[in-house]
Short mmCIF file of C-alpha atoms in Angstrom, two decimals:
data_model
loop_
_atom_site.label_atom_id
_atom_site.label_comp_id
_atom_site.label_asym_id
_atom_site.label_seq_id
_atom_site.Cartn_x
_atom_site.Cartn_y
_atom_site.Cartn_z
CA UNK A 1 154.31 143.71 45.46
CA UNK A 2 151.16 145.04 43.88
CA UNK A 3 147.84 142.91 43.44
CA UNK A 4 148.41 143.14 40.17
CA UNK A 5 151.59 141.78 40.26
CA UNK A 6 150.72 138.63 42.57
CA UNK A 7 147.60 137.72 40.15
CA UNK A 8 150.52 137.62 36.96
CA UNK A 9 152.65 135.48 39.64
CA UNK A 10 149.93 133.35 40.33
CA UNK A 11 148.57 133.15 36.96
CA UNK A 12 152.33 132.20 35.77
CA UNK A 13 152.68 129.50 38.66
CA UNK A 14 149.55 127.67 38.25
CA UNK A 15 149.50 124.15 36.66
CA UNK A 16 146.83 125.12 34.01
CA UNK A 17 147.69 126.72 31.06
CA UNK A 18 146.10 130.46 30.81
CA UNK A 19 146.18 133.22 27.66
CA UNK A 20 144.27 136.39 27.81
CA UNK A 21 143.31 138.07 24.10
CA UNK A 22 142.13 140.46 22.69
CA UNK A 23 138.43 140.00 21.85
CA UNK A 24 138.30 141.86 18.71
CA UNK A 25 141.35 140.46 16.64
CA UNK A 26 142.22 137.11 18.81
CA UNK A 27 145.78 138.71 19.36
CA UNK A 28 148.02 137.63 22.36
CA UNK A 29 148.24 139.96 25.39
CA UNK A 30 149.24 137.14 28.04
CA UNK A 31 150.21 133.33 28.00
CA UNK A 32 151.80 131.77 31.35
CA UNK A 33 154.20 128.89 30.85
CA UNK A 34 151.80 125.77 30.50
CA UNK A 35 150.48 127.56 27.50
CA UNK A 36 153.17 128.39 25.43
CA UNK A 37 154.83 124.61 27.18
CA UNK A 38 151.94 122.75 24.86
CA UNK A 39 151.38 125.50 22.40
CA UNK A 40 154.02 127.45 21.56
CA UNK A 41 155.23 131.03 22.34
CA UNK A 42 152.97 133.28 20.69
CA UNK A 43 155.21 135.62 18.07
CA UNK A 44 154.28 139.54 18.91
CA UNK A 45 151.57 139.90 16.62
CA UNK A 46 149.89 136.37 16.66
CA UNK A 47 146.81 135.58 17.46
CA UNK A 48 144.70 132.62 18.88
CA UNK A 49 143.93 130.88 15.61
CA UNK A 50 147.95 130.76 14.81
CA UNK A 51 148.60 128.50 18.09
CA UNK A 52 145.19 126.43 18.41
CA UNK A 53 145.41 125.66 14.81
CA UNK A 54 142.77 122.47 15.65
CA UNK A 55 139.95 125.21 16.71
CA UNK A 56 137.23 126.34 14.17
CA UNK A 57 137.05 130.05 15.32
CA UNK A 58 133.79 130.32 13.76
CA UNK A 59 132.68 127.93 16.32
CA UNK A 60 134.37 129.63 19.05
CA UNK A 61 132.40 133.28 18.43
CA UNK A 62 129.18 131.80 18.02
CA UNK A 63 129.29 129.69 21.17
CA UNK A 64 130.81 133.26 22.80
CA UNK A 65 127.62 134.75 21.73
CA UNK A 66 125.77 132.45 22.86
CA UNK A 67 126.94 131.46 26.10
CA UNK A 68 129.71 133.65 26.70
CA UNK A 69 131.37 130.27 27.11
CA UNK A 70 133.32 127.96 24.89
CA UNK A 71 134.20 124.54 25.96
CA UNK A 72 136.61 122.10 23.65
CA UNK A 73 139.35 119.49 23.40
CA UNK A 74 142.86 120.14 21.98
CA UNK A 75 145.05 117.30 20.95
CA UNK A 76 148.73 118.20 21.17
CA UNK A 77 151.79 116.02 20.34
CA UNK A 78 154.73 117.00 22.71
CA UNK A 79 157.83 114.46 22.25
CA UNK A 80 156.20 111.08 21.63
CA UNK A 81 153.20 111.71 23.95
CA UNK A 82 149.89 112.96 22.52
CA UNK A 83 148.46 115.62 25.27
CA UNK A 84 144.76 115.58 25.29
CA UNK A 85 144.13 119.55 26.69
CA UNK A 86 140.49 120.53 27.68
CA UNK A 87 139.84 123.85 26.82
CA UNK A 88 137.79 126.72 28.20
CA UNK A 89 137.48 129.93 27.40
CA UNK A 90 135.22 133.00 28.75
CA UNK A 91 134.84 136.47 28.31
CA UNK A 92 136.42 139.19 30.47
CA UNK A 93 136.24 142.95 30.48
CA UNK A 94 138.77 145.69 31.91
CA UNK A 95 139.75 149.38 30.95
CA UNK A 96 136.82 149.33 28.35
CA UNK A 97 138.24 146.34 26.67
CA UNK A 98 137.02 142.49 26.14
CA UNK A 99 139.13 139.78 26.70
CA UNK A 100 138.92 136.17 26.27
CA UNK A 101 140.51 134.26 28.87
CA UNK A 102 141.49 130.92 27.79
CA UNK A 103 142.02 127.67 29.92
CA UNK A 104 143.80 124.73 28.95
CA UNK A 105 143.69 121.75 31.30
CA UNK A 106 145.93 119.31 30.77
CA UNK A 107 143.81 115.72 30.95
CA UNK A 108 146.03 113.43 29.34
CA UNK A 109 146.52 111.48 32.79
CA UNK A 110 142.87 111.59 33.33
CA UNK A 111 141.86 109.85 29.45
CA UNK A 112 145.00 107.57 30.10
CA UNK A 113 143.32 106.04 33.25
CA UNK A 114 139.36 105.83 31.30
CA UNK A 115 141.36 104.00 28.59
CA UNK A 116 142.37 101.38 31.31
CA UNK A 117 139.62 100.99 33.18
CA UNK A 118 137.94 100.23 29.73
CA UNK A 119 140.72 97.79 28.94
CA UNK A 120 140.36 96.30 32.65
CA UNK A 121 136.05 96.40 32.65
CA UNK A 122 136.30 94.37 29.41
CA UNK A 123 138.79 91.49 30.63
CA UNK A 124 136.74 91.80 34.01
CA UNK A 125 133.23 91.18 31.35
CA UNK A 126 134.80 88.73 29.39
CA UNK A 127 135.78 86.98 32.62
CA UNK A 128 132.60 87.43 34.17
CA UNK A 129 130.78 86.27 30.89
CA UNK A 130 133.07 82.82 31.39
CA UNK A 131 132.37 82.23 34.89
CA UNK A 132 128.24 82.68 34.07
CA UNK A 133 128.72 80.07 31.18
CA UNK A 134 130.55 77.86 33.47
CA UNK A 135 127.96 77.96 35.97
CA UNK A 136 125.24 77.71 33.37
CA UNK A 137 127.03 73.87 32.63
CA UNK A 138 127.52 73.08 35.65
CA UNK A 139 124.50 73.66 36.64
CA UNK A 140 122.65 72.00 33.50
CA UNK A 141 124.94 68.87 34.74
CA UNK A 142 123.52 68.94 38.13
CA UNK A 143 120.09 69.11 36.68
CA UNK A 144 121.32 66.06 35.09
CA UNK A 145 121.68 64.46 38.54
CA UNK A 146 118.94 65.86 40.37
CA UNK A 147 115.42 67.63 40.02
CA UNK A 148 114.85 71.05 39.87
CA UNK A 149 113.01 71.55 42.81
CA UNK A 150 115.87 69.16 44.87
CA UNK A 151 118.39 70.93 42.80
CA UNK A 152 117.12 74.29 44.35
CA UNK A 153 116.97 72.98 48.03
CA UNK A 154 120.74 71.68 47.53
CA UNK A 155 121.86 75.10 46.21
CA UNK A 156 120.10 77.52 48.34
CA UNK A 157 120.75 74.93 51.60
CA UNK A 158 123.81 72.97 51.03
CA UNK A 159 121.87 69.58 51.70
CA UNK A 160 118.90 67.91 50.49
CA UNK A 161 117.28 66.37 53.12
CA UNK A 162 115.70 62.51 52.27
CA UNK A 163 111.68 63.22 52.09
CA UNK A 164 109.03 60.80 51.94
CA UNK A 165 106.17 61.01 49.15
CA UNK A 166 103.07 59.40 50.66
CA UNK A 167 101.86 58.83 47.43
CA UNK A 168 104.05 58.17 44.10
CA UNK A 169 104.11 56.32 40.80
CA UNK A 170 106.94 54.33 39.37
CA UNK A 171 107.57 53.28 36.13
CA UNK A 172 110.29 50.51 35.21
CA UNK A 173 111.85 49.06 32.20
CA UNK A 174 113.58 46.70 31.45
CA UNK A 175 114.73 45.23 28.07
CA UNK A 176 114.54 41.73 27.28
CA UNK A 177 117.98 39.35 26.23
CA UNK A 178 119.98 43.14 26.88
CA UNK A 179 122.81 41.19 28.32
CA UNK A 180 123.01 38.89 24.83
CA UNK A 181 122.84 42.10 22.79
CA UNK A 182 125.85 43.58 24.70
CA UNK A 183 127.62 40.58 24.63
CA UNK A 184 127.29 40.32 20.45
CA UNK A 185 128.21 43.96 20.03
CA UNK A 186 130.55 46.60 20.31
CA UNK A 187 130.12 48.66 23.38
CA UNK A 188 129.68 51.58 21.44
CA UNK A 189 126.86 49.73 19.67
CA UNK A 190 124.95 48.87 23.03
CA UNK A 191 125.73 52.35 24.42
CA UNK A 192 124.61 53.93 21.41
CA UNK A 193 121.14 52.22 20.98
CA UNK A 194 120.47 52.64 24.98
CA UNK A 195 121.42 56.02 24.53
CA UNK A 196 118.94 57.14 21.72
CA UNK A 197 116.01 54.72 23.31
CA UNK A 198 116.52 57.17 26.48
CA UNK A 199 116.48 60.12 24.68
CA UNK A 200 113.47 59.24 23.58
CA UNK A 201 111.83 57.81 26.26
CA UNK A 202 113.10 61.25 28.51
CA UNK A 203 111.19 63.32 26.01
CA UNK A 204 108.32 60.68 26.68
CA UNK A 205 108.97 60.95 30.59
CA UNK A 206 108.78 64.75 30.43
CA UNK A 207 105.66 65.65 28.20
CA UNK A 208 103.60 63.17 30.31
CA UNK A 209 104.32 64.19 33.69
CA UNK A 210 107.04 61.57 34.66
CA UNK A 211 110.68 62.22 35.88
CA UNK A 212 113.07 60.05 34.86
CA UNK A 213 115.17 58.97 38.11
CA UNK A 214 117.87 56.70 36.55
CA UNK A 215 119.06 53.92 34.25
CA UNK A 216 121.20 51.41 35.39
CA UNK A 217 122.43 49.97 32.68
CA UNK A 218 119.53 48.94 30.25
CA UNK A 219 116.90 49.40 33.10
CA UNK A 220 115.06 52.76 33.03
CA UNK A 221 113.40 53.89 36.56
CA UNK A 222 110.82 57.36 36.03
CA UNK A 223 108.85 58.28 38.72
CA UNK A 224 105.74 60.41 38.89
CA UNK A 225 104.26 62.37 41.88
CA UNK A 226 107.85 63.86 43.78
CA UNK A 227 109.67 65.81 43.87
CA UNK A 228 106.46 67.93 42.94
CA UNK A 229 103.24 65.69 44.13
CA UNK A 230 100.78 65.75 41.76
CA UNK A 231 97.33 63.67 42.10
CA UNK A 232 97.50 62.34 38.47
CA UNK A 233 100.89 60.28 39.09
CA UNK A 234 98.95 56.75 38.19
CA UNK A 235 98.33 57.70 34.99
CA UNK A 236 100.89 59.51 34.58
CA UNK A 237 103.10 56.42 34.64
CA UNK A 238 100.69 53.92 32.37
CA UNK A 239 100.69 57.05 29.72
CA UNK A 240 104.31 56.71 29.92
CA UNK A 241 104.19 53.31 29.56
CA UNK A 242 101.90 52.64 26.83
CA UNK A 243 104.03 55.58 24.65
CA UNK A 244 107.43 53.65 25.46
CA UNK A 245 106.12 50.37 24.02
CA UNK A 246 104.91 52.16 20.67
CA UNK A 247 108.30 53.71 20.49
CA UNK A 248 110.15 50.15 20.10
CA UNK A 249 107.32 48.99 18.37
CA UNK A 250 108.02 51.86 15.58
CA UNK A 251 111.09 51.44 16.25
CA UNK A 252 111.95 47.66 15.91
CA UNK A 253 110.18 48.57 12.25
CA UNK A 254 112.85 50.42 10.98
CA UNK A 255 115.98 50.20 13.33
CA UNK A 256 118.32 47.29 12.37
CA UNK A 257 118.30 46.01 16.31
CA UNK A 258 115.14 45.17 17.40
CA UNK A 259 114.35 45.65 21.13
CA UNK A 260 111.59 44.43 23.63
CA UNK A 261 111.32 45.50 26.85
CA UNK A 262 109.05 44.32 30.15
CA UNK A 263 107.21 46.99 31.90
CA UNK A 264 106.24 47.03 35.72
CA UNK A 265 104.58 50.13 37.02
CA UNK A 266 104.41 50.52 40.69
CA UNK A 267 102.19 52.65 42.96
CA UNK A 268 102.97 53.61 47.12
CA UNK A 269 105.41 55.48 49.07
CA UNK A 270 108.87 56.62 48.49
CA UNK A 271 112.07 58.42 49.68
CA UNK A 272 113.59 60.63 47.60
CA UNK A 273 117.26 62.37 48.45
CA UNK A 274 121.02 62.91 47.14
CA UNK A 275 122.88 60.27 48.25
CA UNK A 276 126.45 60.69 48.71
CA UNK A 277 129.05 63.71 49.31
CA UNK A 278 130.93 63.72 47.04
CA UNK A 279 129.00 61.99 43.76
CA UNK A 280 125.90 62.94 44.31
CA UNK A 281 123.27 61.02 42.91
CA UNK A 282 119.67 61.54 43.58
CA UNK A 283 117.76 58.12 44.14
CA UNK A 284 114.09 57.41 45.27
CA UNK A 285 113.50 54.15 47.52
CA UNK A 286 110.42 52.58 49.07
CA UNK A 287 107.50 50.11 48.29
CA UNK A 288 106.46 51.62 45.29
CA UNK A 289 110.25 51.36 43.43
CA UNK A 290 110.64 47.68 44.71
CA UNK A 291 106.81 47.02 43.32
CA UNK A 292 107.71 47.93 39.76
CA UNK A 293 111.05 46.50 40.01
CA UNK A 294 109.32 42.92 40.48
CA UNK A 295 106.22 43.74 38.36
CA UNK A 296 109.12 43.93 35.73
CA UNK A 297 110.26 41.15 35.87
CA UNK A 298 107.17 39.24 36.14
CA UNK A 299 106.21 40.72 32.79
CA UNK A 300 106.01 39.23 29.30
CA UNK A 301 108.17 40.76 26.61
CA UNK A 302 106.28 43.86 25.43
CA UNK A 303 103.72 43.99 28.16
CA UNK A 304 103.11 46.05 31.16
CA UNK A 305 102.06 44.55 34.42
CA UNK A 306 100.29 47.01 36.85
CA UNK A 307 99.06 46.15 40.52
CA UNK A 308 94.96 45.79 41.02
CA UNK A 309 95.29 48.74 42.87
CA UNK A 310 95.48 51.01 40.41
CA UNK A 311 92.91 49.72 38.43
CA UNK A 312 90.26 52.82 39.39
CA UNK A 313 92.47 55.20 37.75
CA UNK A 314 93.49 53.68 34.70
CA UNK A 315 89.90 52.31 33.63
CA UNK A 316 88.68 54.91 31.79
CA UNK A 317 91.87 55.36 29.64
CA UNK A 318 93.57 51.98 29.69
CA UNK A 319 92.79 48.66 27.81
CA UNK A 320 93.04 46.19 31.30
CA UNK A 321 93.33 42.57 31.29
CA UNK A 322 93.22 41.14 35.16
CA UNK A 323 95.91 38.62 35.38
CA UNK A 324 94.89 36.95 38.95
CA UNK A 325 96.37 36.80 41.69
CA UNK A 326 100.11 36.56 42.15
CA UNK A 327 102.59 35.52 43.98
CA UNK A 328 104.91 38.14 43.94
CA UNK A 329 108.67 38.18 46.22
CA UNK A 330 108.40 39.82 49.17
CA UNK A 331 104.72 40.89 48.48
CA UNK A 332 103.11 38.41 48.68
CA UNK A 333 100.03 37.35 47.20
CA UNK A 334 98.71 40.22 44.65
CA UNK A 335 96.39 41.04 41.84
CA UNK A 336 97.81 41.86 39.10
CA UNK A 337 96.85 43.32 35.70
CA UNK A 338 98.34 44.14 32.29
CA UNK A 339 97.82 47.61 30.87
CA UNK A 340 97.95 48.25 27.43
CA UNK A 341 96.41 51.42 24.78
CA UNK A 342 92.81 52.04 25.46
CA UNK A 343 90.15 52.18 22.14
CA UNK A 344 91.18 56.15 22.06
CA UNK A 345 95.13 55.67 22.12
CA UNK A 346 95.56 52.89 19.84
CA UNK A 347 93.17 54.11 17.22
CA UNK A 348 94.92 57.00 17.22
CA UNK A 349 98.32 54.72 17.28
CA UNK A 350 97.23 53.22 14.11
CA UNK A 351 96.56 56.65 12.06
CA UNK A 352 100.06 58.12 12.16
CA UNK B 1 149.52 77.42 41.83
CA UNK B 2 150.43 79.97 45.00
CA UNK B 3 148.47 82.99 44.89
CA UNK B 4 148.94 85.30 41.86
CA UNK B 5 151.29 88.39 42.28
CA UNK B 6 148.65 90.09 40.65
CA UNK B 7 146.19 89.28 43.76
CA UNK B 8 149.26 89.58 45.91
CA UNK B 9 149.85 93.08 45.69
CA UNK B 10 146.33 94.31 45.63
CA UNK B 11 144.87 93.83 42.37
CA UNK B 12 144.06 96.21 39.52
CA UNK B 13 144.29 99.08 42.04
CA UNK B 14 147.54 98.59 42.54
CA UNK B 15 148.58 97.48 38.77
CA UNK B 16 146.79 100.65 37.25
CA UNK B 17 149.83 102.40 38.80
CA UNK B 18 152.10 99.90 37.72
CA UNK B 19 151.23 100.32 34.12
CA UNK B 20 150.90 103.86 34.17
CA UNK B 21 154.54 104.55 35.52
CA UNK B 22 155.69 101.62 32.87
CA UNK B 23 154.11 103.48 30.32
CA UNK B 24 155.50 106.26 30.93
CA UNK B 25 159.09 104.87 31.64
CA UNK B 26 158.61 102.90 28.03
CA UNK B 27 157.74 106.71 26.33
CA UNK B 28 160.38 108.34 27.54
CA UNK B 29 162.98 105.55 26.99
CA UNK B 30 165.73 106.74 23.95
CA UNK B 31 166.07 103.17 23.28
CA UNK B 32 162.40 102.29 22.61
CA UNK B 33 159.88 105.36 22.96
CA UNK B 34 160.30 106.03 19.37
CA UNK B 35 158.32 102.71 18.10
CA UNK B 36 155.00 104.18 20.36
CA UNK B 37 154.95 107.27 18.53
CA UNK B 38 152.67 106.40 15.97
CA UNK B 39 150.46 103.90 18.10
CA UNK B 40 147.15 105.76 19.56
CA UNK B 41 147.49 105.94 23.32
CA UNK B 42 144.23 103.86 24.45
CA UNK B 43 146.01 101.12 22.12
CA UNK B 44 149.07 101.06 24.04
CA UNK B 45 147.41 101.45 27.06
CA UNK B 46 144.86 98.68 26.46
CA UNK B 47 148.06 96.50 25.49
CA UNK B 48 150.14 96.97 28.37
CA UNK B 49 147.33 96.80 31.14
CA UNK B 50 146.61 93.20 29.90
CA UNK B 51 150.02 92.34 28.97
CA UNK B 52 151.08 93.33 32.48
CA UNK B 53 147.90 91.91 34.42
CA UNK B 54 148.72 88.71 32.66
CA UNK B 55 152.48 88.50 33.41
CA UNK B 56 151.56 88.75 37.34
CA UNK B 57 149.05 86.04 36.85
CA UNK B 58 145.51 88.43 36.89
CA UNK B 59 142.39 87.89 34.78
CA UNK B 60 143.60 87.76 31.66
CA UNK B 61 145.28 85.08 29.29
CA UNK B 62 147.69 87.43 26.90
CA UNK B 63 148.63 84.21 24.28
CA UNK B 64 151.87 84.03 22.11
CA UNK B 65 150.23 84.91 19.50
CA UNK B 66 148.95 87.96 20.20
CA UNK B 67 151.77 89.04 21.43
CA UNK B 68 153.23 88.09 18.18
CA UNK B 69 150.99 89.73 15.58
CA UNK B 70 151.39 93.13 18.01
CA UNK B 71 154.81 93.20 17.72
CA UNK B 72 155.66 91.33 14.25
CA UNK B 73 155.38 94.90 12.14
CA UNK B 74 158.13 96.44 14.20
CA UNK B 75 161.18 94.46 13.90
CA UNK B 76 162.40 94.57 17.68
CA UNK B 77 166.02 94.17 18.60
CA UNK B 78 167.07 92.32 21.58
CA UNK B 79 168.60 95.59 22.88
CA UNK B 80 165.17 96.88 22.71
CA UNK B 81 163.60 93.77 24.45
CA UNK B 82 166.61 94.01 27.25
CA UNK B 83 165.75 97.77 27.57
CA UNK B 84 161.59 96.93 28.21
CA UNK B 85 163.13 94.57 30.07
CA UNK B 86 164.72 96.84 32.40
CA UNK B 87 162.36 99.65 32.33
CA UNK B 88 159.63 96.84 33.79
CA UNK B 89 162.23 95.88 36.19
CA UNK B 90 162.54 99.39 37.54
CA UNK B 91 158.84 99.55 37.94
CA UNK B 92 158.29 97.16 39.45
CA UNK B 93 160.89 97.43 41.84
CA UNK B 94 159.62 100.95 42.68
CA UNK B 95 156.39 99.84 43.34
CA UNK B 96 157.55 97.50 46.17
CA UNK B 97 157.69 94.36 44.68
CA UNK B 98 159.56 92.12 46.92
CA UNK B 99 163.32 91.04 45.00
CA UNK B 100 162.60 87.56 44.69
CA UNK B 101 158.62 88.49 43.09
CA UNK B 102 160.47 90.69 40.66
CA UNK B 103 162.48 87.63 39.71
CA UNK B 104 159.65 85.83 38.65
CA UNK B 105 157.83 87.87 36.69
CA UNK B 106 161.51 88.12 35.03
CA UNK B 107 161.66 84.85 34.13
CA UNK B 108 157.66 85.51 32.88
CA UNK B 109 158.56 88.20 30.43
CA UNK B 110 161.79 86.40 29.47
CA UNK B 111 159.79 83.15 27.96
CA UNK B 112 157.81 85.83 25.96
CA UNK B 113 161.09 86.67 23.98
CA UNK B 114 161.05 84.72 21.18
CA UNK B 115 157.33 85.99 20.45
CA UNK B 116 157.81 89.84 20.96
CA UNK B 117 160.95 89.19 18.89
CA UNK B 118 160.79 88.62 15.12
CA UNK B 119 163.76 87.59 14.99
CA UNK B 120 164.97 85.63 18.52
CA UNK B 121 168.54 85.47 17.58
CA UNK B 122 168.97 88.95 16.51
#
């Protein structure tokens, strides 16, 4: 067998689809069977444009001038199948004549698979997309629970371990006859009062520094100074105080339920940590929680009660009235003191 | 809920063939091909790979309703649903999937009947 004779062979055998012609009238000198499988035998004096109907042969000889090379895509219908064929064709020369050899890859398979991984990709997105949102709530829920800063600890560690804050602020509220109100109304009443006095005093809470910890029931417990210390946490806690009176005050003036609450603020050490496994909860304990828990109590409907102690950092802002000495459970004897809008704060109180 | 066939057998590696040898199966069927003539092949190809990720359980929800609007223009007989049916059936069963998996994904496509079909009783 001649070499001649095995390149025909070869070029007959091969999987790709092959036609040589002519270069100066496009007419058919060879097709092997892929060819002629997707496009048709070629009649005896055909040329290219009669079988590749879908190429612009104007295209094809200035991209042959150019580059000697033309690259395209052929769609071709065969039964109910649409065959996506990559085309190729360069220029040859033998016996003083040009050729153009043309290539036809059959891609079909290769577009089928893109088309699913596109298909796949975008329920594996859309999936992906889900799970973030997801994560985004449960997280915001968490946040709910916990600080930030303990959130972080819990996430990156798997525990938060209990920490003590030297020095911390508590503020504590309480409102007065709560248990009549919720006895004379509708649950969803109650809940929906304490719910929009909360709001308001987190907003409060947040813009001045404070953190609110939790509420049980109508009792609201902020701290200031942990998770993050900060060296401002005594006033941090009167500012919050003073600005959750005015609320009910403005309030109570157009609300049909009017509320009062008792204030204790509270100054010392604390623990601060999740407790539980399951329900976590994040709780702070210590001197400084009980304090305002009993300052509370001890207060008069619409008042805050403050220890002594604190008196050297809320001077300057704070209206102070000294209230004597005290005889406070499990504390003993202590001076106490209400705190109420200094000259600056309740002027500007009475302008808006 | 046991682990999904779809994670079972290896994910979307292993369901890209799936589909592809489905899709081709469905083509050349006498009984069906005809009705993908017209449709554009990343369509169909879209359509199956979540229709079949979601009858083995993978990431993908594939709801009645879709199902329905796809096939609502095309007036499906049961002999047509019987013959996906058995074309899915032979895929699957080339692929390897064990008898009694096969079964179950069986009884998947067969509650889907009444919404590939317009008309169930036909």
């Amino acid at each position: 067998m001649s070499i001649a004779a095995i390149n025909e062979q070869l070029l007959r055998a091969i999987g790709v689809g092959i036609a040589v012609v002519r270069r100066k009238d496009l007419r058919f000198l060879f097709t092997n069977e892929p060819f002629t499988e997707w496009f048709g035998k070629p009649e005896p004096r055909s040329s290219l444009p009669d079988l590749l109907h879908d190429i612009d042969m104007d295209d094809v000889k200035s991209e042959m001038e150019r580059n000697d090379r033309y690259t395209g895509e052929l769609q071709v219908k065969r039964k109910r199948r649409t065959l996506i064929i990559a085309l190729s064709i360069s220029c040859a020369s033998a016996d003083a004549q040009d050729f153009y050899v043309v290539e036809c890859q059959n891609i079909t398979r290769i577009r089928e698979l893109e088309s699913m991984i596109d298909s796949y990709s975008a329920m594996v997105e859309r999936n992906t997309r889900e799970l973030e949102r997801e994560k985004e709530r449960v997280e915001r829920l968490l946040l709910n629970l916990m600080p930030r800063s303990v959130y972080e600890e819990f996430k990156t560690f798997g525990v938060v371990t209990p920490q003590l804050y030297e020095s911390v602020s508590v503020v504590m509220l309480d409102f007065v006859d709560f248990t009549r109100f919720a006895a004379a109304h509708d649950p969803t009443v109650t809940l929906g009062e304490l719910n929009d006095i909360f709001t308001a005093f987190d907003r409060i809470a947040e813009q001045f520094g404070c953190e609110r910890i939790k509420t049980i029931g109508d009792a609201y417990l902020a701290v200031a100074g942990m998770p993050e210390p900060s060296p401002d946490h005594i006033r941090a806690v009167a500012n919050c105080a003073v600005r959750f009176i005015r609320y009910l005050d403005r309030r109570n003036q157009s609300h049909q339920y009017k509320w009062e609450a008792r204030i204790g603020l509270g100054t010392g050490s604390a623990v601060g940590s999740v407790v539980g496994i399951q329900k976590y909860v994040y709780d702070v304990f210590g001197s400084a929680v009980n304090l305002a828990a009993r300052l509370q109590a001890f207060a008069k409907p619409m008042c805050i009660v403050a220890p002594d102690e604190m008196k050297e950092f809320l001077v300057d802002e704070f209206h102070l009235v000294d209230l004597g000495k005290q005889d406070i459970r499990s504390f003993g004897e202590l001076r106490l003191m209400r705190v109420s809008p200094g000259i600056e704060l309740a002027r500007k109180s009475r302008q808006y | 809920m046991a682990e999904a066939l779809f994670d079972k057998y290896g994910g979307f590696k292993f369901v890209s063939r799936l589909v592809l040898s489905f899709y081709d199966k469905v083509l050349d069927s006498d009984q069906v091909g005809d009705y993908f003539d017209d449709v554009d092949m990343p369509r169909l190809i879209d359509h199956q790979t979540k229709f079949v990720s979601s009858l083995l359980g993978g990431p993908v929800s594939y709801t009645d309703e879709r199902l329905k609007r796809a096939h609502a223009s095309l007036n499906l007989t049961s002999a047509d649903f019987d013959e996906v049916q058995r074309l899915l059936r032979d895929t699957l069963a080339e692929h390897g999937i064990a008898p009694q998996d096969i079964d179950i994904v069986m009884v998947e496509i067969e509650a889907r009947r009444g919404s590939i079909l317009a008309d169930a009783a036909s």
